[in-house]
PDB file of C-alpha atoms in Angstrom:
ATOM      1  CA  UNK A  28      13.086  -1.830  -6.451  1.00  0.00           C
ATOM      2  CA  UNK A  29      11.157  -3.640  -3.636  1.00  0.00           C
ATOM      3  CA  UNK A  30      12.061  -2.861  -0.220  1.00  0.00           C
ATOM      4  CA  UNK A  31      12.678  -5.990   2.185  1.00  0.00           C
ATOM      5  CA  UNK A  32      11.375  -6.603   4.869  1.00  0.00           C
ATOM      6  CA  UNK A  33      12.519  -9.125   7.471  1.00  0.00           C
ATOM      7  CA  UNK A  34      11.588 -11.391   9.195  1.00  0.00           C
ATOM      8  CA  UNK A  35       8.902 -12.346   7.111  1.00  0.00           C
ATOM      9  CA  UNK A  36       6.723 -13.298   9.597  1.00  0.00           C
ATOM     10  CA  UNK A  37       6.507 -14.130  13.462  1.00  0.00           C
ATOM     11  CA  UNK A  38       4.683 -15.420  16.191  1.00  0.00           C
ATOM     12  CA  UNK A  39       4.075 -13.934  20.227  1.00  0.00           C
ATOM     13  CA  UNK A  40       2.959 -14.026  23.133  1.00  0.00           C
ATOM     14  CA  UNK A  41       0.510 -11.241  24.247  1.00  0.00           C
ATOM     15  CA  UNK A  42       3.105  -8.292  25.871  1.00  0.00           C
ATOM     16  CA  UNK A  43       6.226  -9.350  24.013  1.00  0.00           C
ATOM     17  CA  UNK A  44       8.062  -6.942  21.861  1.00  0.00           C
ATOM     18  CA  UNK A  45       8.408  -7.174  18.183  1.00  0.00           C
ATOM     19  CA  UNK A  46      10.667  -5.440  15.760  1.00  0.00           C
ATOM     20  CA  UNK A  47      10.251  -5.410  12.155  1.00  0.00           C
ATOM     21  CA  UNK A  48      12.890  -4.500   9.396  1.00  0.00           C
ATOM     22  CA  UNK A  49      12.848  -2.858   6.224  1.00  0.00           C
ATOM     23  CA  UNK A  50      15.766  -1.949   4.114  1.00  0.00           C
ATOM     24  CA  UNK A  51      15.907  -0.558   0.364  1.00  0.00           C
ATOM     25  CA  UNK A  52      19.008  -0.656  -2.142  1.00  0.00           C
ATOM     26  CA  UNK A  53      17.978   3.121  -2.931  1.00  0.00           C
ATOM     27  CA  UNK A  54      18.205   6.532  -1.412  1.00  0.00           C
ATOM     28  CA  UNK A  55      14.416   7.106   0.814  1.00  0.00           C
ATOM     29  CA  UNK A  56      13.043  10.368   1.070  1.00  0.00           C
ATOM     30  CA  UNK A  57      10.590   9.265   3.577  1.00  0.00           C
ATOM     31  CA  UNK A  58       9.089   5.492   4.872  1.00  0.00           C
ATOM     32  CA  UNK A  59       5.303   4.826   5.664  1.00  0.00           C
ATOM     33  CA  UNK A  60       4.244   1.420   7.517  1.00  0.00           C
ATOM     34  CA  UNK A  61       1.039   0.091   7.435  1.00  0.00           C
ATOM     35  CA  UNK A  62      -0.966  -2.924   9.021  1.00  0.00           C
ATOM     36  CA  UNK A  63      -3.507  -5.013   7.170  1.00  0.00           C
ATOM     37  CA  UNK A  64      -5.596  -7.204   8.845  1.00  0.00           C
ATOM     38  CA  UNK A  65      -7.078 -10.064   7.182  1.00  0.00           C
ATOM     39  CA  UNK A  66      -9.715  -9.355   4.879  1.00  0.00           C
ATOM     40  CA  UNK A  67      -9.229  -5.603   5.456  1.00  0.00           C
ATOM     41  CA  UNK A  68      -7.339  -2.351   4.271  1.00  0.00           C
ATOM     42  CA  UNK A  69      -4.379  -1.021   4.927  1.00  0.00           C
ATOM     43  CA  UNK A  70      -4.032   1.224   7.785  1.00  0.00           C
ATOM     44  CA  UNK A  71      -1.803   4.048   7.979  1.00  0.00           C
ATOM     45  CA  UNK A  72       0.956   3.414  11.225  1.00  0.00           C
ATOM     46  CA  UNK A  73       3.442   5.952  10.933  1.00  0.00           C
ATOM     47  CA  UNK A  74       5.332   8.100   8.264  1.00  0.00           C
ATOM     48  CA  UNK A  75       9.555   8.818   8.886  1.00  0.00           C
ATOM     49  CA  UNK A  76      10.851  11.267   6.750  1.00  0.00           C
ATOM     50  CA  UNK A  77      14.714  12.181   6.109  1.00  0.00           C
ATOM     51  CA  UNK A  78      15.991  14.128   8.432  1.00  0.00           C
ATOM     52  CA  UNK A  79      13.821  12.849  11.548  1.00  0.00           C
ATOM     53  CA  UNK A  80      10.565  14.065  11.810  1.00  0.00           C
ATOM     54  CA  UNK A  81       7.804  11.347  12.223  1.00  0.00           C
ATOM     55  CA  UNK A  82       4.161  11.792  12.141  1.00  0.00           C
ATOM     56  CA  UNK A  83       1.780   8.592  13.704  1.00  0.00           C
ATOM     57  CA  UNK A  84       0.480   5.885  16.301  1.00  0.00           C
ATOM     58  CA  UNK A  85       1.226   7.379  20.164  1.00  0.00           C
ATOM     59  CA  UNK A  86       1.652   3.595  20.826  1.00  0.00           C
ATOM     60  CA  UNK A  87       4.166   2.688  18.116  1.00  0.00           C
ATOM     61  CA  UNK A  88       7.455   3.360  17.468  1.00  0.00           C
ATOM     62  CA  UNK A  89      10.025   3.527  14.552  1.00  0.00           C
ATOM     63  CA  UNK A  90      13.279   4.713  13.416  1.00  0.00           C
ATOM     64  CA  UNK A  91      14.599   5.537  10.062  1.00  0.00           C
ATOM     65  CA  UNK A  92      18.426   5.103   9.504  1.00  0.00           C
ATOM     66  CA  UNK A  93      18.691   7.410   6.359  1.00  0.00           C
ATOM     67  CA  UNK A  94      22.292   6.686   5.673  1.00  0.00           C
ATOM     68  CA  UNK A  95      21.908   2.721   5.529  1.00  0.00           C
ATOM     69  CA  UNK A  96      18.623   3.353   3.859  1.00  0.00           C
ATOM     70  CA  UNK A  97      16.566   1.258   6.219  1.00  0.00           C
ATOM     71  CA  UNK A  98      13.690   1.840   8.772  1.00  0.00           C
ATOM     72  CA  UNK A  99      12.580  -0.519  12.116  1.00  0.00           C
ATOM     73  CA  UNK A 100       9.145  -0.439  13.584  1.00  0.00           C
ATOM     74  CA  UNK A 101       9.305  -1.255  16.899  1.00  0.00           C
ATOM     75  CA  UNK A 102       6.095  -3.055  18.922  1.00  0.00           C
ATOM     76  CA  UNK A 103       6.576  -2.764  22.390  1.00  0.00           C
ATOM     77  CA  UNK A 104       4.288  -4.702  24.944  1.00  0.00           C
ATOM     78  CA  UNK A 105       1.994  -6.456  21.625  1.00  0.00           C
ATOM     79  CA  UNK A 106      -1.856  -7.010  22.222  1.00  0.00           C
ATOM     80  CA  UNK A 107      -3.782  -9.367  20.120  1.00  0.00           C
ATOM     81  CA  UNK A 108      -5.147  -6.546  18.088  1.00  0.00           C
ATOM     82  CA  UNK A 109      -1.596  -6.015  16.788  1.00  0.00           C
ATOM     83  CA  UNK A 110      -1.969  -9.273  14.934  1.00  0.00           C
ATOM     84  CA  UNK A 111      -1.609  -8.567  11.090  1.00  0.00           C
ATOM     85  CA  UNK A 112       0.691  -8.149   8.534  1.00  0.00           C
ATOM     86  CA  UNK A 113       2.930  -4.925   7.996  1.00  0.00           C
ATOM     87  CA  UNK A 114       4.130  -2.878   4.952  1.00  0.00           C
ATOM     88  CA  UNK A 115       6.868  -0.647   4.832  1.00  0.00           C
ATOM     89  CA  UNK A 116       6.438   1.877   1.750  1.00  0.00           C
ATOM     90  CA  UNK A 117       9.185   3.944   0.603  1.00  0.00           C
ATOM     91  CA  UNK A 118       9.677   6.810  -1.550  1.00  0.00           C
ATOM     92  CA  UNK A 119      12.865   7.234  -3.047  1.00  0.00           C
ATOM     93  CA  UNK A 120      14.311   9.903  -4.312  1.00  0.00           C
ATOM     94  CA  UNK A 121      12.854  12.186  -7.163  1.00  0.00           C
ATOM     95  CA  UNK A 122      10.174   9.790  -8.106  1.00  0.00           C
ATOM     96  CA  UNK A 123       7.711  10.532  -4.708  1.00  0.00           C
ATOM     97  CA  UNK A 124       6.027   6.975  -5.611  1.00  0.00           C
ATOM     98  CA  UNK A 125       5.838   4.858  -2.662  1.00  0.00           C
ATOM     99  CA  UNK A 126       6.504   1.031  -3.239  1.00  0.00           C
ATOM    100  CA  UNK A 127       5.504  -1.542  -0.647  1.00  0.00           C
ATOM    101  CA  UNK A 128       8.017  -4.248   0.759  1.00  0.00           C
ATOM    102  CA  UNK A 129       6.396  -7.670   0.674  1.00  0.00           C
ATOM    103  CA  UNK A 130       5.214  -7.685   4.012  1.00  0.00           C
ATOM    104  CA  UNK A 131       5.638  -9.540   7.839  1.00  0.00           C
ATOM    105  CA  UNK A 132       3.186 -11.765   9.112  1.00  0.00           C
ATOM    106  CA  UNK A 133       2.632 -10.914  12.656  1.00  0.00           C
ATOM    107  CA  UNK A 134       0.534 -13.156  14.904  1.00  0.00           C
ATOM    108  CA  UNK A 135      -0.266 -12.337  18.859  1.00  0.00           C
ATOM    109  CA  UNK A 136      -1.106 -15.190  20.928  1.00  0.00           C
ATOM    110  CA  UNK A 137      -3.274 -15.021  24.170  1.00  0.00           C
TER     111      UNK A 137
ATOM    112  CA  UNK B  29     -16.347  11.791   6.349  1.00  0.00           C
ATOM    113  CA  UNK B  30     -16.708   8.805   4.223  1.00  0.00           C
ATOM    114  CA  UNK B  31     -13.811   6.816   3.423  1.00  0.00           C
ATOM    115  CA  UNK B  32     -12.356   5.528  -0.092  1.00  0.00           C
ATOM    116  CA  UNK B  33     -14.671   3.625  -2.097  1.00  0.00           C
ATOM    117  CA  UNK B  34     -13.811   0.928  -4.459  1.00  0.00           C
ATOM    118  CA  UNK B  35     -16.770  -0.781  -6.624  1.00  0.00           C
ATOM    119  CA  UNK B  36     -17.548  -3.839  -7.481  1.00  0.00           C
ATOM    120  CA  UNK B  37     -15.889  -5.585  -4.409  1.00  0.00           C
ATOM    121  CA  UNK B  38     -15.534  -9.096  -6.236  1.00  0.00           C
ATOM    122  CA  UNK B  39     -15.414  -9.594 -10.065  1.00  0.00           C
ATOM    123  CA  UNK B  40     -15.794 -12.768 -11.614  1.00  0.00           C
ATOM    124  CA  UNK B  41     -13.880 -12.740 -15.260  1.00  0.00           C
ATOM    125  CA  UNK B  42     -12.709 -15.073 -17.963  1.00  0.00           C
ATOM    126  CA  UNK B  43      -9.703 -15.176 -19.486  1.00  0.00           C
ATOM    127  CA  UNK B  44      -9.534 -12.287 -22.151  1.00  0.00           C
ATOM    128  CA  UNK B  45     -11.948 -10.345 -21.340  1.00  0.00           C
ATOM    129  CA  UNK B  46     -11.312  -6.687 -19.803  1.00  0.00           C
ATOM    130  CA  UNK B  47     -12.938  -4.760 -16.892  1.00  0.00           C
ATOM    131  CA  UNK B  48     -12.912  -1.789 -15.526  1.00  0.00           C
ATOM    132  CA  UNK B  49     -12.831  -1.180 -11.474  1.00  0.00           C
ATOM    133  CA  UNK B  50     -13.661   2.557  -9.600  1.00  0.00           C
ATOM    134  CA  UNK B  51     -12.214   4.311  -6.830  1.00  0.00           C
ATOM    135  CA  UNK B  52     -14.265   7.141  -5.400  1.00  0.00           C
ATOM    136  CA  UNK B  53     -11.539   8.504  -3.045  1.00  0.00           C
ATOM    137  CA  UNK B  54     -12.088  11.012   0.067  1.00  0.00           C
ATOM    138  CA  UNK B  55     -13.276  14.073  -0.120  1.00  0.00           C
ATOM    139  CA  UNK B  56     -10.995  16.703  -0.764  1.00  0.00           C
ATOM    140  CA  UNK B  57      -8.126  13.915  -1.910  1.00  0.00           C
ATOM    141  CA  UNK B  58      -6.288  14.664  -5.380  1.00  0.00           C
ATOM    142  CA  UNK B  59      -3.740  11.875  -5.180  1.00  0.00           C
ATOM    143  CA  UNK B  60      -4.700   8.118  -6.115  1.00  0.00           C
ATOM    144  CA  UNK B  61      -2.971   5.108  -6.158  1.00  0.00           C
ATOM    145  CA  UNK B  62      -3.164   1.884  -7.243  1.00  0.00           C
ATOM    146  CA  UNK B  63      -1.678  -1.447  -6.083  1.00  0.00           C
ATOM    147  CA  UNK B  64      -1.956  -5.217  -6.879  1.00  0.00           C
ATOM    148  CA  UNK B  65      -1.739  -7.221  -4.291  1.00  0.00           C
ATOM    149  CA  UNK B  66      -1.149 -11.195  -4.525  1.00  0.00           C
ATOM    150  CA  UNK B  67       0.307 -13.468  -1.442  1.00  0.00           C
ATOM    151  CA  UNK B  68       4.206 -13.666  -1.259  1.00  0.00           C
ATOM    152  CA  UNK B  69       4.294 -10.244  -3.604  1.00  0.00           C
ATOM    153  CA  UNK B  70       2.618  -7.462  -1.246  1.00  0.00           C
ATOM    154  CA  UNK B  71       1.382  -4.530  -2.512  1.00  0.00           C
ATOM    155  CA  UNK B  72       2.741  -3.926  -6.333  1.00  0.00           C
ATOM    156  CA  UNK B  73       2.764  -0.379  -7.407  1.00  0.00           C
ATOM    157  CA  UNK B  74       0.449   0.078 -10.984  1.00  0.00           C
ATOM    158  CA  UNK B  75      -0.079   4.051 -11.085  1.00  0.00           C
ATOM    159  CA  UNK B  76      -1.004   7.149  -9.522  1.00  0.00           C
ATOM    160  CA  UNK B  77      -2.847   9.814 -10.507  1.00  0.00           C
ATOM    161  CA  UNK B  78      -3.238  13.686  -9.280  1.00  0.00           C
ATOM    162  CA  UNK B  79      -5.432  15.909 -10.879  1.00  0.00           C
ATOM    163  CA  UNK B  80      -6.529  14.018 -13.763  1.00  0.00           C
ATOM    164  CA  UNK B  81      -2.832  13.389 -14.867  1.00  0.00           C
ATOM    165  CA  UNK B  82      -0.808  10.006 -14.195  1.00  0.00           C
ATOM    166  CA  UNK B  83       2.642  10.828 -12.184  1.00  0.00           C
ATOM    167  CA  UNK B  84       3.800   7.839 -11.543  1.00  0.00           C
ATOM    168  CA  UNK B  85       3.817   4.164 -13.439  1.00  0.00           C
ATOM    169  CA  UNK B  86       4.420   0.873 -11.571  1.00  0.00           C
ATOM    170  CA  UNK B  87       6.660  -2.148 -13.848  1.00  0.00           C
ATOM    171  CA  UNK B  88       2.968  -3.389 -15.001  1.00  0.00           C
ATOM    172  CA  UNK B  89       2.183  -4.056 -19.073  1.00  0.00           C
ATOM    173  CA  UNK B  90       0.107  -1.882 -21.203  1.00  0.00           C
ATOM    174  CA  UNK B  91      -2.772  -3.840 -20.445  1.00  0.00           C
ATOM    175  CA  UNK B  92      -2.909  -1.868 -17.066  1.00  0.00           C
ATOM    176  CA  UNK B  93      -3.903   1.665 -17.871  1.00  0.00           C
ATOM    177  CA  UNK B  94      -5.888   4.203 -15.960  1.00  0.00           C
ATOM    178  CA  UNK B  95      -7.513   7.817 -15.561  1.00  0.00           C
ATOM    179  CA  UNK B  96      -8.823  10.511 -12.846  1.00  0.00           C
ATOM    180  CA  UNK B  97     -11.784  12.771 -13.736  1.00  0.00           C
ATOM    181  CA  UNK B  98     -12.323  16.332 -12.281  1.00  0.00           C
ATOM    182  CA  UNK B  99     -13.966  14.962  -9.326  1.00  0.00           C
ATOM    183  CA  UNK B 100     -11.005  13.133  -8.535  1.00  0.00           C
ATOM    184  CA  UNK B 101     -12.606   9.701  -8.513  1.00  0.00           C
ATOM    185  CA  UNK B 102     -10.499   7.396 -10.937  1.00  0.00           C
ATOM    186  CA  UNK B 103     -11.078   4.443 -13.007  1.00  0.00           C
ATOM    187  CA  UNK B 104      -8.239   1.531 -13.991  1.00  0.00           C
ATOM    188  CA  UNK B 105      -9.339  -1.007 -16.573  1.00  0.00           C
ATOM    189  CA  UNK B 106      -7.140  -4.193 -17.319  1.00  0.00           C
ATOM    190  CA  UNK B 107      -7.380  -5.727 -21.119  1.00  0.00           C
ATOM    191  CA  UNK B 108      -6.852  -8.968 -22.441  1.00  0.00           C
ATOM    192  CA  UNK B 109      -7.210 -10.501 -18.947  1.00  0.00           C
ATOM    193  CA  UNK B 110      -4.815 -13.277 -18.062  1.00  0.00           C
ATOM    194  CA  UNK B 111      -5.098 -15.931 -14.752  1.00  0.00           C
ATOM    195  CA  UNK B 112      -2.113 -14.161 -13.544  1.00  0.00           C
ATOM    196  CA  UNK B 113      -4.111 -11.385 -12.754  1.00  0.00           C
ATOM    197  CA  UNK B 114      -6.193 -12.860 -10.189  1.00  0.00           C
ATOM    198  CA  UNK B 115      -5.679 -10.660  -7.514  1.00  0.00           C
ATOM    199  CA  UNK B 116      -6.968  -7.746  -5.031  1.00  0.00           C
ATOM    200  CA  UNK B 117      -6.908  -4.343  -6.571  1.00  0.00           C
ATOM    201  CA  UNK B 118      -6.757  -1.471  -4.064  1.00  0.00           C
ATOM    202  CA  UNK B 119      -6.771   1.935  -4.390  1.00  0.00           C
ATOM    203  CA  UNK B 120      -5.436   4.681  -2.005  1.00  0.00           C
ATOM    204  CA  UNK B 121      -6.290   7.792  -1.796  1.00  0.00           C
ATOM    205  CA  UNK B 122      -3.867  11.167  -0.167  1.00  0.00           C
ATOM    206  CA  UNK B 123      -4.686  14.834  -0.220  1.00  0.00           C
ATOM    207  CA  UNK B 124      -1.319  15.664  -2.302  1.00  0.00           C
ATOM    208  CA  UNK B 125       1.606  13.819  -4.003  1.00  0.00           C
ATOM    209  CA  UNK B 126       4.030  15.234  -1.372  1.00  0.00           C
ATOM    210  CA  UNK B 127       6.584  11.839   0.420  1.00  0.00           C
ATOM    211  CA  UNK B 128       4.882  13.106   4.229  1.00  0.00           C
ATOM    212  CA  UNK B 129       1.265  11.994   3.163  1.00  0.00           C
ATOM    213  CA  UNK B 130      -0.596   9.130   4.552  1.00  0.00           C
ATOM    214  CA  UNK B 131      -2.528   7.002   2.014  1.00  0.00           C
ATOM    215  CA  UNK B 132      -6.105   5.686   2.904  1.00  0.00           C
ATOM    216  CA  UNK B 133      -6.861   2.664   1.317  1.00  0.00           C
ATOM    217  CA  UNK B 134     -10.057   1.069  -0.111  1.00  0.00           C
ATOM    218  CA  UNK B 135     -11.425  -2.320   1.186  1.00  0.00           C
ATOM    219  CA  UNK B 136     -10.788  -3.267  -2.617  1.00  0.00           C
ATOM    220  CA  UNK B 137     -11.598  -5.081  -5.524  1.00  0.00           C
ATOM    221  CA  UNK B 138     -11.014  -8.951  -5.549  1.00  0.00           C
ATOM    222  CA  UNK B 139     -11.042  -9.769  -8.777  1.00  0.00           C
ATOM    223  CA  UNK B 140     -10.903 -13.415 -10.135  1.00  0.00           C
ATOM    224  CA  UNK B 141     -10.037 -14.947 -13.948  1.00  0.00           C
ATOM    225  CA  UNK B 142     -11.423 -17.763 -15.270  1.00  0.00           C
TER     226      UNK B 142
END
């Protein structure tokens, strides 16, 4: 089952914050986001895994609500190189096979 | 340390045809993935592999198979190619199968059918 992410895409200014949402109808072991810029890869952002420990970016935050089965990443003070589009994976339980939400447009303007 | 490699970065096919794309993933990786990606569907799970063996299959018809050799490097062919499959085909590679493993992703094959 996909996870969903919302919204599915928005638009700042340069130093606004951003948060984007991903929630999944099944039990997570752990949640990975990534950002894609056009025409690129994927880049690993940040892994949460149950029971709170986080490995990632120093300049980007996240949380991972294990009980509502849903994870934020949080984008404080946004520069134009955050523009892109970002994918929560998750990993449920006793499968350890990560499937990607659909993904949120992000666009920084000067 | 070289990243993941994915060859032939665009593929031109027609319509029942097959083809086969490659991952060479980093050094030292045993895990890789494979995704679909289309716009409005994100990244669609097909397979991964670790050490030669598939672990994991994506909601994707038999058409869609794959395979790891000993060097870790891992081939997925599609059969009987449809339009539908137009798409970008990445691959990511991680060093194990464990849930607290980053994948590193391939720039990716774009494949078009005709």
């Amino acid at each position: 089952q996909q996870p969903v992410q919302s919204p599915q895409a928005v638009i700042l200014r340069e130093g606004e914050d951003a948060v984007i949402n991903c929630s999944s109808s099944k039990a997570l072991y752990s949640v990975h986001w990534y950002r894609q810029k056009h025409g690129e890869a994927p880049v690993f952002l940040m892994i949460l895994l149950k029971g709170g420990e986080q490995k990632g970016h120093e300049k980007i935050s996240a949380s991972f609500n294990e009980k509502k089965q849903q994870s934020s990443l949080y984008l404080t003070a946004s520069q134009l190189s955050y523009s892109g589009t970002y994918f929560c994976g998750t990993a449920t339980s006793g499968t350890y096979k990560y499937i990607f939400g659909t993904g949120t447009r992000l666009k920084v303007l000067a | 340390k070289a990243g993941v490699t994915q060859t032939p970065r665009y593929l031109i096919k027609t319509r029942g045809q097959q083809v086969t794309l490659s991952c060479s993933p980093i050094s030292g990786h045993r895990s890789v993935s494979w995704y679909q990606q289309t716009p409005g569907q994100g990244l669609q799970f097909l397979f991964e592999y670790f050490s030669e063996t598939q672990r994991n299959k994506g909601n994707f018809p038999g058409r869609f198979s794959g395979r790891q050799f000993s060097n870790s490097r891992s081939e997925m062919n599609v059969s009987t190619l449809e339009l539908g499959d137009s798409a970008l085909y990445l691959c990511a590679s991680r060093t194990g199968t464990g849930t607290n493993t980053e994948a590193f992703f391939g720039q990716g094959t774009r494949l078009t059918v005709v």
